[in-house]
PDB file of C-alpha atoms in Angstrom:
ATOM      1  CA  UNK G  28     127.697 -11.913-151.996  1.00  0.00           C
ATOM      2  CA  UNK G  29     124.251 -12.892-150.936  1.00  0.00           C
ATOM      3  CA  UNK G  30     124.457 -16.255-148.860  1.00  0.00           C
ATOM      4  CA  UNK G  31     125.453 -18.668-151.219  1.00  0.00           C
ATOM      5  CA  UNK G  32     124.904 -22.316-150.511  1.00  0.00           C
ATOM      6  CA  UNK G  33     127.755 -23.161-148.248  1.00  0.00           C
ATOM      7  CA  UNK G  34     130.095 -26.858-148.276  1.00  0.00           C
ATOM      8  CA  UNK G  35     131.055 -28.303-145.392  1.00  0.00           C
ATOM      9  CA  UNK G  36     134.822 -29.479-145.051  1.00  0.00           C
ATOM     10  CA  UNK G  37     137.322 -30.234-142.119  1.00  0.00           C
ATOM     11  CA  UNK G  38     140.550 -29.521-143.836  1.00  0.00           C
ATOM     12  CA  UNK G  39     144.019 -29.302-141.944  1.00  0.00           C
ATOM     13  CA  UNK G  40     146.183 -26.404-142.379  1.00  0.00           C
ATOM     14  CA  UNK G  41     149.292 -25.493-141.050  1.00  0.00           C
ATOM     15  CA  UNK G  42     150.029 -23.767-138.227  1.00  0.00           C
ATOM     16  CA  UNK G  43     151.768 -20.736-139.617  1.00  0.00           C
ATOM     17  CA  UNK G  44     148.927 -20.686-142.519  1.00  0.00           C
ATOM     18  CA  UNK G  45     146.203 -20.912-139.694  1.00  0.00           C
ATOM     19  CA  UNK G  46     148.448 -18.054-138.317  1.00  0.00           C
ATOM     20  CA  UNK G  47     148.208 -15.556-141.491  1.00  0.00           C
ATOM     21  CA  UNK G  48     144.203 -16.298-141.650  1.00  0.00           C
ATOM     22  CA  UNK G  49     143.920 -15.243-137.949  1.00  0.00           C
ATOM     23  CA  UNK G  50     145.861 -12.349-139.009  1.00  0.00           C
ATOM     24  CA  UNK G  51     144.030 -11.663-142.333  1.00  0.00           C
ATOM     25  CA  UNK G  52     140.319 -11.725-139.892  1.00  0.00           C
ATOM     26  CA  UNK G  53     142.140  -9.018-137.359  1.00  0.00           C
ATOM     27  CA  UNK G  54     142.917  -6.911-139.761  1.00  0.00           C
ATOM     28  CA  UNK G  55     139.761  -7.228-141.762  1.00  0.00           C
ATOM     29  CA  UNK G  56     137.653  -6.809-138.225  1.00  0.00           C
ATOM     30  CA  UNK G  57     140.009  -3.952-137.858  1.00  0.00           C
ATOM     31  CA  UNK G  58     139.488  -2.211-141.151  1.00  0.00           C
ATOM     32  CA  UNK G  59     135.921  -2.664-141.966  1.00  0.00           C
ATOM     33  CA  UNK G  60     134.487  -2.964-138.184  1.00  0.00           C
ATOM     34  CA  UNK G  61     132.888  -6.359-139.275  1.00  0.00           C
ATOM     35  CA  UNK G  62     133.167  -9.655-137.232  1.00  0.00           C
ATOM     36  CA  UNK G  63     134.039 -12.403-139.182  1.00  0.00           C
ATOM     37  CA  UNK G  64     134.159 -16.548-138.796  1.00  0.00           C
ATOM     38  CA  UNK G  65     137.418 -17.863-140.138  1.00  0.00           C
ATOM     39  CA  UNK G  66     135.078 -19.705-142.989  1.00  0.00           C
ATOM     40  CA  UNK G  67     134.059 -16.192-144.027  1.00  0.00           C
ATOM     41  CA  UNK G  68     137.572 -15.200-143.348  1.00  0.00           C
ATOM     42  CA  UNK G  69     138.758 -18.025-145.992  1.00  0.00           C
ATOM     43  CA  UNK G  70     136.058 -16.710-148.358  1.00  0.00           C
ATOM     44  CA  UNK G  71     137.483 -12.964-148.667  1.00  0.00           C
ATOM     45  CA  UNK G  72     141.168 -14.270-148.997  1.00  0.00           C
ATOM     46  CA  UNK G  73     139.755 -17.236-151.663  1.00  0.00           C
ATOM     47  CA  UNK G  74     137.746 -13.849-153.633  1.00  0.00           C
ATOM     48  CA  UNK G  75     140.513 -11.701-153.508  1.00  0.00           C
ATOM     49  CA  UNK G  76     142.651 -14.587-154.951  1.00  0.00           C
ATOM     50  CA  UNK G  77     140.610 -15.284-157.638  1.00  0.00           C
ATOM     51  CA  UNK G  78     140.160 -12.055-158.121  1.00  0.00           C
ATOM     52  CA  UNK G  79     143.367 -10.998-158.613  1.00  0.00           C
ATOM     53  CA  UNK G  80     145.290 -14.407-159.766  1.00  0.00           C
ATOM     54  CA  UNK G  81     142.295 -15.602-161.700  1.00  0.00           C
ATOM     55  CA  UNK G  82     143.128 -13.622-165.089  1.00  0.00           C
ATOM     56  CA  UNK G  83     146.500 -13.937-164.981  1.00  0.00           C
ATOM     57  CA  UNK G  84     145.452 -18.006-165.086  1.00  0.00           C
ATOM     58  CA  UNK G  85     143.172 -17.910-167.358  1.00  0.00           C
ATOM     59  CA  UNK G  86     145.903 -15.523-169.506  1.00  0.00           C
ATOM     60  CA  UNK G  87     148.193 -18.553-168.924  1.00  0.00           C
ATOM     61  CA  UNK G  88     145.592 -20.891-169.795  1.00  0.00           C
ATOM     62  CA  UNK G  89     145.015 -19.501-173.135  1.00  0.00           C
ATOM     63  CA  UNK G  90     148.136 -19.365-174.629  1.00  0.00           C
ATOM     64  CA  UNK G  91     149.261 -22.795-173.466  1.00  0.00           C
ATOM     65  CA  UNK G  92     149.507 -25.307-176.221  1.00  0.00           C
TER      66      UNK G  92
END
């Protein structure tokens, strides 16, 4: 994704939910040999989720009266 206009947001998360993102950016700098911010960390797990949830949802969506 070329560098998309970004929004700016302190948001509080829990610790065991900080916990799997810290995870989630290990493994991802461990994989792909990439550093990565825990905003760009957010954005992969946010894309995957859409991603993958996202039709499902909109499945859902459809057939819902």
């Amino acid at each position: 994704m070329p560098n998309p206009i970004g929004v700016i947001r302190t948001v509080t998360i829990p610790v065991p939910l900080f916990t799997h993102l810290k995870n989630c950016q290990r493994h991802i700098q461990q994989t792909e040999g990439r550093k990565l911010t825990n905003s760009h960390t957010l954005a992969v797990i946010l894309r995957q989720h859409r991603d993958i949830v996202g039709p499902a949802l909109q499945r859902t969506a459809q057939v819902s009266p």
